[in-house]
Coordinates of C-alpha atoms and ligand atoms in Angstrom, one line a residue:
M1 CA 5.0 16.0 4.2
F2 CA 4.5 12.5 3.1
S3 CA 2.0 10.2 4.9
K4 CA 3.3 6.8 5.8
I5 CA 2.3 3.9 3.6
K6 CA 2.8 0.3 4.8
E7 CA 2.1 -2.5 2.6
E8 CA 2.0 -6.2 2.0
C9 CA 2.1 -6.8 -1.7
G10 CA 2.4 -9.4 -4.4
I11 CA 4.6 -9.3 -7.5
F12 CA 4.6 -11.2 -10.7
G13 CA 6.8 -11.1 -13.9
I14 CA 7.3 -12.9 -17.1
Y15 CA 10.2 -12.9 -19.6
S16 CA 9.2 -14.5 -23.0
M17 CA 11.5 -16.1 -25.5
E18 CA 9.4 -14.5 -28.2
N19 CA 9.1 -10.8 -28.9
N20 CA 5.4 -10.4 -29.3
E21 CA 3.7 -12.6 -26.8
D22 CA 0.3 -11.6 -25.2
L23 CA 1.7 -11.4 -21.7
A24 CA -0.8 -9.1 -20.1
P25 CA -3.6 -11.8 -19.8
I26 CA -1.1 -14.3 -18.2
T27 CA 0.1 -11.5 -15.8
T28 CA -3.5 -10.9 -14.9
V29 CA -4.0 -14.5 -13.9
G30 CA -0.8 -14.5 -11.9
L31 CA -1.8 -11.4 -10.1
A32 CA -5.3 -12.7 -9.4
C33 CA -3.6 -15.6 -7.6
L34 CA -1.7 -13.2 -5.5
Q35 CA -4.8 -11.0 -4.8
H36 CA -4.8 -12.1 -1.1
R37 CA -1.5 -10.2 -0.7
G38 CA -3.0 -6.9 -1.7
E39 CA -6.5 -5.8 -2.5
E40 CA -6.2 -2.0 -2.8
S41 CA -4.6 -1.5 -6.2
C42 CA -3.0 -3.4 -9.0
G43 CA -1.1 -2.8 -12.2
I44 CA 0.7 -4.3 -15.2
A45 CA 3.5 -3.0 -17.4
V46 CA 4.4 -4.6 -20.7
N47 CA 7.7 -4.0 -22.5
D48 CA 7.1 -3.9 -26.3
G49 CA 10.4 -3.3 -28.2
G50 CA 11.9 -1.3 -25.3
L51 CA 8.8 0.9 -24.8
I52 CA 7.0 0.4 -21.6
Y53 CA 3.2 0.5 -21.4
C54 CA 1.6 0.5 -18.0
E55 CA -2.0 0.3 -16.8
K56 CA -2.8 0.6 -13.1
D57 CA -5.7 1.5 -10.9
L58 CA -7.3 1.2 -7.5
G59 CA -9.4 -2.0 -7.2
L60 CA -9.2 -5.8 -7.5
V61 CA -7.4 -7.4 -10.4
A62 CA -10.6 -8.8 -11.9
D63 CA -12.3 -5.4 -11.8
V64 CA -9.4 -3.3 -13.1
F65 CA -8.2 -5.7 -15.8
R66 CA -11.5 -6.2 -17.7
P67 CA -11.1 -6.9 -21.4
E68 CA -11.2 -3.2 -22.5
R69 CA -8.4 -2.4 -20.1
L70 CA -6.3 -5.4 -21.1
A71 CA -6.7 -4.4 -24.8
K72 CA -4.8 -1.2 -24.1
L73 CA -1.7 -3.2 -23.3
P74 CA 0.3 -4.4 -26.3
T75 CA 2.0 -7.7 -26.9
G76 CA 5.6 -7.8 -25.8
K77 CA 8.6 -9.6 -24.5
I78 CA 8.6 -8.8 -20.8
A79 CA 5.7 -8.0 -18.4
I80 CA 5.6 -7.3 -14.7
G81 CA 2.7 -6.8 -12.3
H82 CA 1.8 -5.9 -8.8
V83 CA -1.0 -6.1 -6.3
R84 CA -0.9 -3.7 -3.4
Y85 CA -2.4 -3.3 0.0
S86 CA -2.1 -0.4 2.4
T87 CA -4.1 0.8 5.4
T88 CA -2.5 4.1 6.3
G89 CA -3.0 7.2 4.2
A90 CA -5.7 7.5 1.6
P91 CA -5.6 4.9 -1.2
R92 CA -4.1 6.8 -4.1
V93 CA -3.5 5.6 -7.6
E94 CA -0.1 7.4 -7.6
N95 CA 1.0 4.8 -5.0
A96 CA -0.1 1.9 -7.2
Q97 CA 2.7 0.0 -9.0
P98 CA 4.4 -0.7 -11.3
I99 CA 6.4 2.5 -11.0
V100 CA 7.6 3.5 -14.5
K101 CA 10.3 6.2 -15.1
R102 CA 12.1 7.6 -18.1
Y103 CA 15.7 8.6 -17.5
A104 CA 18.9 9.2 -19.3
K105 CA 19.5 5.5 -19.9
G106 CA 16.0 4.7 -21.2
N107 CA 13.1 3.2 -19.3
I108 CA 12.9 1.6 -15.9
C109 CA 10.0 0.0 -14.3
V110 CA 9.8 -1.5 -10.8
V111 CA 7.5 -3.6 -8.7
H112 CA 8.2 -4.2 -5.0
N113 CA 7.1 -6.3 -2.1
G114 CA 8.4 -5.3 1.3
N115 CA 9.2 -2.1 3.1
L116 CA 12.5 -0.2 3.5
T117 CA 13.5 1.1 6.9
N118 CA 15.6 4.0 5.6
T119 CA 13.1 5.5 3.1
E120 CA 13.0 9.0 4.6
E121 CA 16.8 9.2 4.7
L122 CA 17.2 8.1 1.1
R123 CA 14.3 10.3 -0.1
N124 CA 15.8 13.4 1.6
E125 CA 19.2 12.7 0.1
L126 CA 17.7 12.2 -3.4
E127 CA 15.6 15.4 -3.1
E128 CA 18.7 17.4 -2.1
H129 CA 20.1 16.4 -5.4
G130 CA 17.0 17.5 -7.3
A131 CA 14.9 14.3 -7.4
I132 CA 11.1 14.9 -7.6
F133 CA 8.7 12.2 -6.4
N134 CA 5.1 11.6 -7.5
S135 CA 4.2 9.2 -4.8
T136 CA 4.7 8.4 -1.1
S137 CA 5.9 4.9 -1.8
D138 CA 9.4 3.7 -1.0
T139 CA 9.4 1.9 -4.4
E140 CA 9.8 5.2 -6.2
V141 CA 12.8 5.8 -4.0
I142 CA 14.2 2.4 -5.0
C143 CA 13.6 3.3 -8.7
S144 CA 15.4 6.6 -8.4
I145 CA 18.4 5.0 -6.7
I146 CA 18.7 2.3 -9.4
A147 CA 18.5 5.0 -12.1
R148 CA 21.2 7.1 -10.3
E149 CA 23.5 4.1 -10.0
R150 CA 22.9 3.1 -13.7
R151 CA 24.7 6.3 -14.7
K152 CA 27.8 5.0 -12.9
V153 CA 27.9 1.4 -14.3
G154 CA 27.4 -0.4 -17.5
S155 CA 24.2 -2.4 -16.9
I156 CA 21.0 -2.4 -15.1
E157 CA 21.9 -5.5 -13.1
E158 CA 25.1 -3.8 -11.9
A159 CA 23.0 -0.7 -11.0
V160 CA 20.6 -2.9 -9.0
K161 CA 23.6 -4.5 -7.2
N162 CA 25.0 -1.0 -6.4
A163 CA 21.6 0.2 -5.2
T164 CA 21.3 -2.7 -2.7
K165 CA 24.2 -1.1 -0.8
Y166 CA 21.9 1.8 0.1
L167 CA 18.6 -0.1 0.7
K168 CA 17.9 -1.2 4.2
G169 CA 14.9 -3.4 5.0
A170 CA 12.7 -5.8 3.0
Y171 CA 12.6 -5.9 -0.7
S172 CA 11.7 -8.5 -3.2
L173 CA 11.8 -6.7 -6.5
L174 CA 11.3 -7.1 -10.2
V175 CA 13.0 -4.5 -12.3
M176 CA 12.3 -4.1 -16.0
S177 CA 14.5 -2.0 -18.3
S178 CA 14.3 -1.5 -22.0
R179 CA 15.7 -4.9 -22.7
K180 CA 16.1 -6.8 -19.4
L181 CA 14.2 -8.3 -16.5
V182 CA 16.0 -8.4 -13.2
A183 CA 14.6 -10.2 -10.1
V184 CA 16.2 -9.5 -6.7
R185 CA 15.6 -10.5 -3.1
D186 CA 17.1 -8.6 -0.2
P187 CA 20.0 -10.3 1.6
H188 CA 17.7 -11.5 4.5
G189 CA 15.0 -12.7 2.2
F190 CA 12.2 -11.0 4.3
R191 CA 9.6 -11.5 1.6
P192 CA 9.3 -14.5 -0.6
L193 CA 10.1 -14.7 -4.4
C194 CA 10.2 -17.7 -6.6
M195 CA 11.0 -18.5 -10.2
G196 CA 9.3 -20.9 -12.6
K197 CA 9.2 -21.9 -16.3
L198 CA 6.3 -21.6 -18.6
G199 CA 7.5 -23.6 -21.6
N200 CA 10.8 -21.8 -22.2
D201 CA 9.7 -18.5 -20.7
Y202 CA 10.8 -17.4 -17.3
V203 CA 8.2 -16.5 -14.7
F204 CA 8.6 -14.9 -11.2
A205 CA 6.1 -14.6 -8.5
S206 CA 5.8 -13.8 -4.8
E207 CA 4.2 -17.2 -4.3
S208 CA 4.3 -20.5 -6.1
C209 CA 0.5 -20.7 -6.3
A210 CA 0.7 -18.1 -9.1
L211 CA 3.1 -20.3 -11.1
D212 CA 0.8 -23.4 -10.7
V213 CA -2.3 -21.6 -11.8
I214 CA -0.8 -20.2 -15.1
G215 CA 0.5 -23.7 -15.8
A216 CA 4.2 -23.0 -15.1
T217 CA 6.5 -25.4 -13.4
F218 CA 8.2 -24.3 -10.2
E219 CA 12.0 -24.0 -10.6
R220 CA 13.2 -22.6 -7.3
D221 CA 13.1 -19.8 -4.8
I222 CA 15.2 -16.8 -5.4
K223 CA 17.9 -16.8 -2.7
P224 CA 18.3 -14.0 -0.2
G225 CA 20.8 -11.6 -1.8
E226 CA 20.4 -13.0 -5.3
I227 CA 20.0 -11.1 -8.5
V228 CA 18.7 -13.0 -11.5
T229 CA 18.9 -11.2 -14.9
L230 CA 17.2 -12.2 -18.1
Y231 CA 18.7 -10.7 -21.3
Q232 CA 18.7 -11.9 -24.9
N233 CA 16.9 -15.0 -23.8
E234 CA 19.6 -16.0 -21.4
M235 CA 19.5 -16.2 -17.6
K236 CA 22.4 -15.2 -15.3
T237 CA 22.5 -15.0 -11.6
E238 CA 24.7 -13.3 -9.0
N239 CA 24.8 -13.1 -5.3
F240 CA 25.5 -9.9 -3.5
R241 CA 25.0 -11.1 0.0
T242 CA 27.9 -10.6 2.4
N243 CA 27.4 -11.9 6.0
E244 CA 23.7 -11.3 6.4
K245 CA 21.6 -14.1 8.0
D246 CA 18.3 -15.5 6.7
G247 CA 15.3 -13.5 7.9
L248 CA 12.2 -14.7 6.1
C249 CA 9.0 -13.2 7.7
I250 CA 7.6 -16.2 9.7
F251 CA 4.1 -14.6 9.4
E252 CA 4.2 -15.6 5.7
Y253 CA 3.6 -19.1 6.9
V254 CA 1.2 -18.1 9.7
Y255 CA -1.1 -15.9 7.7
F256 CA 0.1 -14.1 4.6
S257 CA 0.8 -16.8 2.1
R258 CA -1.7 -19.1 0.5
P259 CA -1.8 -22.7 1.8
D260 CA -1.2 -24.0 -1.7
S261 CA 2.1 -22.1 -1.9
N262 CA 5.5 -23.5 -1.1
V263 CA 7.6 -20.8 0.5
D264 CA 11.3 -21.4 0.7
G265 CA 10.9 -25.2 0.6
M266 CA 7.9 -25.5 2.9
N267 CA 4.3 -25.9 2.0
V268 CA 2.2 -23.4 3.8
H269 CA -0.8 -25.8 4.4
K270 CA 1.6 -28.3 5.9
F271 CA 3.1 -25.6 8.2
R272 CA -0.3 -24.6 9.5
E273 CA -1.5 -28.2 9.9
L274 CA 1.6 -28.9 12.0
A275 CA 0.8 -25.8 14.0
G276 CA -2.6 -27.4 14.8
K277 CA -0.9 -30.6 15.7
Y278 CA 1.5 -28.9 18.1
L279 CA -1.4 -26.9 19.6
A280 CA -3.3 -30.2 20.3
E281 CA -0.3 -31.6 22.0
Q282 CA 0.4 -28.4 23.9
A283 CA -3.2 -27.5 24.9
P284 CA -5.5 -30.5 24.9
V285 CA -9.2 -30.0 25.9
D286 CA -12.3 -32.1 25.6
A287 CA -14.9 -30.9 23.1
D288 CA -17.5 -32.1 20.6
F289 CA -15.6 -30.9 17.5
V290 CA -12.8 -28.7 16.2
A291 CA -13.5 -25.9 13.8
G292 CA -11.3 -23.3 12.1
V293 CA -12.0 -19.7 11.5
P294 CA -12.2 -19.4 7.7
D295 CA -9.9 -19.3 5.9
S296 CA -6.6 -18.8 7.7
G297 CA -7.6 -21.1 10.7
L298 CA -8.8 -24.1 8.7
D299 CA -5.5 -25.9 8.1
A300 CA -4.5 -25.7 11.7
A301 CA -8.0 -26.9 12.8
L302 CA -7.5 -29.9 10.6
G303 CA -4.1 -30.6 12.2
Y304 CA -5.6 -30.3 15.7
S305 CA -8.5 -32.6 14.8
K306 CA -6.2 -35.3 13.2
Y307 CA -3.9 -35.3 16.2
S308 CA -6.5 -35.1 19.0
K309 CA -8.9 -37.4 17.2
I310 CA -11.7 -35.0 18.0
P311 CA -13.9 -34.7 14.9
Y312 CA -13.5 -31.7 12.5
D313 CA -16.6 -29.8 11.5
I314 CA -17.5 -26.6 9.7
A315 CA -18.8 -23.9 12.0
F316 CA -19.2 -21.0 9.6
V317 CA -20.2 -20.1 6.1
K318 CA -17.9 -17.4 4.7
N319 CA -19.3 -14.8 2.3
K320 CA -16.9 -15.1 -0.6
Y321 CA -17.6 -11.6 -1.9
I322 CA -16.1 -9.7 1.1
G323 CA -12.4 -8.8 1.1
R324 CA -10.0 -9.2 4.0
T325 CA -11.4 -7.4 7.1
F326 CA -8.2 -5.6 7.6
I327 CA -8.8 -3.6 4.4
Q328 CA -11.2 -1.5 6.4
S329 CA -9.3 1.3 7.9
T330 CA -11.5 2.3 10.8
Q331 CA -12.4 0.0 13.7
N332 CA -16.2 0.5 13.2
K333 CA -16.2 -0.4 9.6
R334 CA -14.1 -3.5 10.5
K335 CA -16.6 -4.6 13.2
N336 CA -19.5 -4.7 10.7
Q337 CA -17.4 -6.5 8.1
V338 CA -16.8 -9.5 10.4
A339 CA -20.5 -10.2 10.8
L340 CA -21.1 -9.8 7.1
K341 CA -18.2 -12.1 6.3
L342 CA -18.7 -15.1 8.6
N343 CA -22.0 -16.6 9.7
P344 CA -22.2 -19.6 12.0
I345 CA -24.2 -22.7 11.0
P346 CA -26.7 -23.0 13.8
S347 CA -27.3 -26.8 13.5
T348 CA -23.6 -27.5 13.8
V349 CA -22.8 -25.2 16.8
K350 CA -25.9 -25.3 18.9
D351 CA -25.3 -26.7 22.4
K352 CA -21.8 -27.8 21.3
R353 CA -18.4 -27.6 23.0
I354 CA -16.2 -26.2 20.3
I355 CA -12.4 -26.0 19.9
L356 CA -12.0 -23.0 17.7
I357 CA -8.7 -22.4 15.9
D358 CA -7.5 -19.1 14.3
D359 CA -4.1 -18.3 12.9
S360 CA -3.5 -15.2 15.1
I361 CA -5.0 -12.5 17.2
V362 CA -3.7 -9.1 16.3
R363 CA -6.0 -6.4 17.7
G364 CA -8.6 -8.9 19.0
T365 CA -11.5 -7.3 17.2
T366 CA -12.2 -10.1 14.7
I367 CA -12.2 -13.0 17.2
T368 CA -14.3 -11.1 19.7
R369 CA -17.0 -10.7 17.1
I370 CA -16.7 -14.3 15.9
I371 CA -17.1 -15.6 19.5
K372 CA -20.2 -13.4 19.9
T373 CA -21.8 -14.8 16.8
L374 CA -21.0 -18.4 17.9
R375 CA -22.6 -17.7 21.3
R376 CA -25.6 -16.2 19.6
A377 CA -26.0 -19.4 17.5
G378 CA -26.0 -21.4 20.7
A379 CA -22.4 -22.7 21.2
K380 CA -22.0 -24.1 24.8
E381 CA -18.3 -23.8 25.2
I382 CA -15.6 -22.1 23.0
H383 CA -12.0 -23.1 23.6
L384 CA -9.9 -20.9 21.5
R385 CA -6.5 -22.1 20.2
I386 CA -4.3 -19.7 18.3
A387 CA -1.9 -21.2 15.7
S388 CA 0.9 -18.7 16.5
P389 CA 2.4 -17.0 19.6
A390 CA 1.0 -13.8 21.1
F391 CA 1.4 -10.9 18.7
L392 CA 3.6 -8.4 20.5
G393 CA 5.7 -6.4 18.0
V394 CA 5.1 -3.9 15.2
C395 CA 6.3 -4.8 11.7
Y396 CA 8.7 -2.6 9.8
F397 CA 9.1 -4.9 6.8
G398 CA 6.0 -4.6 4.7
T399 CA 2.9 -5.2 6.6
D400 CA 0.3 -2.9 8.0
V401 CA 0.8 -3.7 11.7
T402 CA 2.5 -0.4 12.6
N403 CA 1.2 0.5 16.0
K404 CA 2.0 -1.4 19.2
D405 CA -0.9 0.3 21.0
G406 CA -3.4 -1.6 18.9
L407 CA -2.0 -5.0 19.7
I408 CA -4.1 -6.6 22.4
A409 CA -1.3 -8.9 23.7
T410 CA 0.9 -5.9 24.6
K411 CA -1.5 -4.7 27.2
K412 CA -3.2 -7.8 28.6
T413 CA -2.2 -11.2 29.9
V414 CA -3.5 -14.4 28.2
E415 CA -6.2 -14.7 30.9
E416 CA -7.3 -11.0 30.5
I417 CA -7.4 -11.5 26.7
R418 CA -9.5 -14.7 27.2
E419 CA -11.9 -12.7 29.3
E420 CA -12.1 -9.7 26.9
I421 CA -12.8 -11.8 23.8
G422 CA -15.3 -14.1 25.7
A423 CA -13.7 -17.5 25.2
D424 CA -13.9 -20.3 27.8
S425 CA -10.2 -21.1 27.4
L426 CA -7.4 -19.6 25.3
E427 CA -4.0 -20.9 24.4
Y428 CA -1.4 -19.7 21.9
L429 CA 1.1 -21.9 20.1
S430 CA 4.4 -21.6 21.9
L431 CA 7.4 -19.8 20.2
E432 CA 9.3 -23.0 20.7
N433 CA 6.8 -25.0 18.8
L434 CA 6.5 -22.4 16.0
R435 CA 10.3 -22.6 15.6
K436 CA 10.2 -26.4 15.5
I437 CA 7.8 -26.3 12.6
A438 CA 9.9 -23.7 10.8
E439 CA 12.8 -26.1 10.8
G440 CA 11.0 -27.7 7.8
S441 CA 11.8 -24.6 5.7
N442 CA 15.0 -24.1 3.7
M443 CA 15.6 -20.8 5.6
K444 CA 17.9 -21.0 8.5
G445 CA 16.6 -17.9 10.2
F446 CA 13.4 -15.9 10.4
C447 CA 12.1 -12.5 11.2
E448 CA 9.9 -13.2 14.3
G449 CA 9.6 -9.5 15.2
C450 CA 5.8 -9.7 15.5
F451 CA 6.2 -12.3 18.3
T452 CA 9.5 -11.2 19.9
S453 CA 10.0 -7.5 19.0
K454 CA 13.5 -8.5 17.9
Y455 CA 14.3 -8.0 14.3
P456 CA 17.1 -9.4 12.0
I457 CA 18.3 -5.8 11.3
E458 CA 18.5 -2.8 13.5
V459 CA 15.4 -0.5 13.2
P460 CA 16.3 3.2 13.2
D461 CA 15.1 5.0 16.4
E462 CA 13.4 7.7 14.4
L463 CA 11.3 5.1 12.6
Q464 CA 10.3 3.5 15.9
K465 CA 9.3 6.9 17.4
D466 CA 7.6 7.8 14.2
K467 CA 5.4 4.7 14.2
F468 CA 4.4 5.1 17.9
E469 CA 3.5 8.8 17.5
K470 CA 2.1 9.2 14.0
I471 CA 0.1 6.2 13.0
F472 CA -3.6 6.0 14.0
Ligands
AMP1 P1 -7.7 -8.8 14.7 O1 -7.3 -9.6 15.9 O2 -9.1 -8.3 14.8 O3 -6.7 -7.7 14.6 O4 -7.6 -9.7 13.4 C1 -6.7 -10.7 13.4 C2 -7.0 -11.6 12.2 O5 -6.7 -10.8 11.0 C3 -6.1 -12.7 12.1 O6 -6.7 -13.9 12.6 C4 -5.7 -12.9 10.7 O7 -6.6 -13.8 10.1 C5 -5.9 -11.5 10.1 N1 -4.6 -10.8 10.1 C6 -3.5 -11.0 10.8 N2 -2.5 -10.1 10.5 C7 -2.9 -9.4 9.5 C8 -2.4 -8.4 8.7 N3 -1.2 -7.9 8.9 N4 -3.1 -7.9 7.7 C9 -4.4 -8.3 7.5 N5 -5.0 -9.3 8.2 C10 -4.3 -9.8 9.2

């Protein structure tokens, strides 16, 4: 039986106009910029004359891709890479991406950000016809379906298009064949994917910050339901969307993406700053200063301060060498991580009334510890403002929030949460204000399932039962 793997990942790809470019180092830099999207494993595959060479491992990009490891990858024409994050199931290198397969039509290699909602069904069907899987990841299922469809049609992009008829859920994909690079985004556009140019070469990344850092120019976002194909140094694009509505994950703006990224036409820093502004309007309170919980609360804290005219200050020092606290799978490990990661600056916080801003409360563990450390450092009052609405729903589309039981807001009122976490006051950004901010995006609709438990597509009953019963 396969254990469940849920992930929030980052993908990067490059198609060069030359045949023998050193693409692995550029891909490494691109992936390092997307590291916040996945810290568990990473991998790079390079296409050299139709042969695919892949290196992948558990660990951070900078640790896995040391010079010795990079030297194992040849120069080539196309490269794709992946960073992966999962909390359920043991971290296993077999689940790392890219997934590379040889089949009747040559080589195929896939990287994926998102999560399918019909993986089990697809896997069972494929297994009935003799497919064998090495990993528990849905990406391998996607890879098999594309390979199966490729036997029926004349090109990899047509095979990808056919495959999308079977895939339900969230997928931003890069598919590398012996000669082509195909980028595709599911018809709702749950997860971001953008395209840039590095000189004449084409670059794809989950977030635009990766394009900036390698020196590429941002061209545009891949549209929901779009397939972009690069072959013989030419780009072509096709849309397979029928009547699906936009459904970008709104939590990309709230927390997942980096503030220097523009996601579907909206800068993430700007989004968060506006969230702070609306919070100040919605929930004013008198205090000595406004501070953000590093890093994801800082932009909204700035917005709150600018709008309320209450000074902004730095309340914590963050230890740069500790990864995201969520990476720790057990509650105990996570509790210790918080203290190690954030330490208050006593001279700033002592005897002060603080407006503290964070991006979200999920389980409530992190903020409880943070408030405790602030109290210990002498803070007089802590008024917590959260730059998103109460987190009420599990996510089926590529994040690790898979159990409703763990979500503090599903069990307690705002007042009860305030009491439990030890704040003097607590207010969440309203859904109405969140939606107002999101109007700045090019997307016309969002997946707000984490706040509303309503999703842009139907979630199969078995999956819902599965999540409630099996996870944790
Ligand atoms: P907690 O309330 O202890 O569950 O932690 C919530 C904090 O973790 C938020 O303030 C975010 O900064 C961060 N966070 C929110 N959602 C996620 C997620 N899906 N994966 C990792 N970290 C997250």
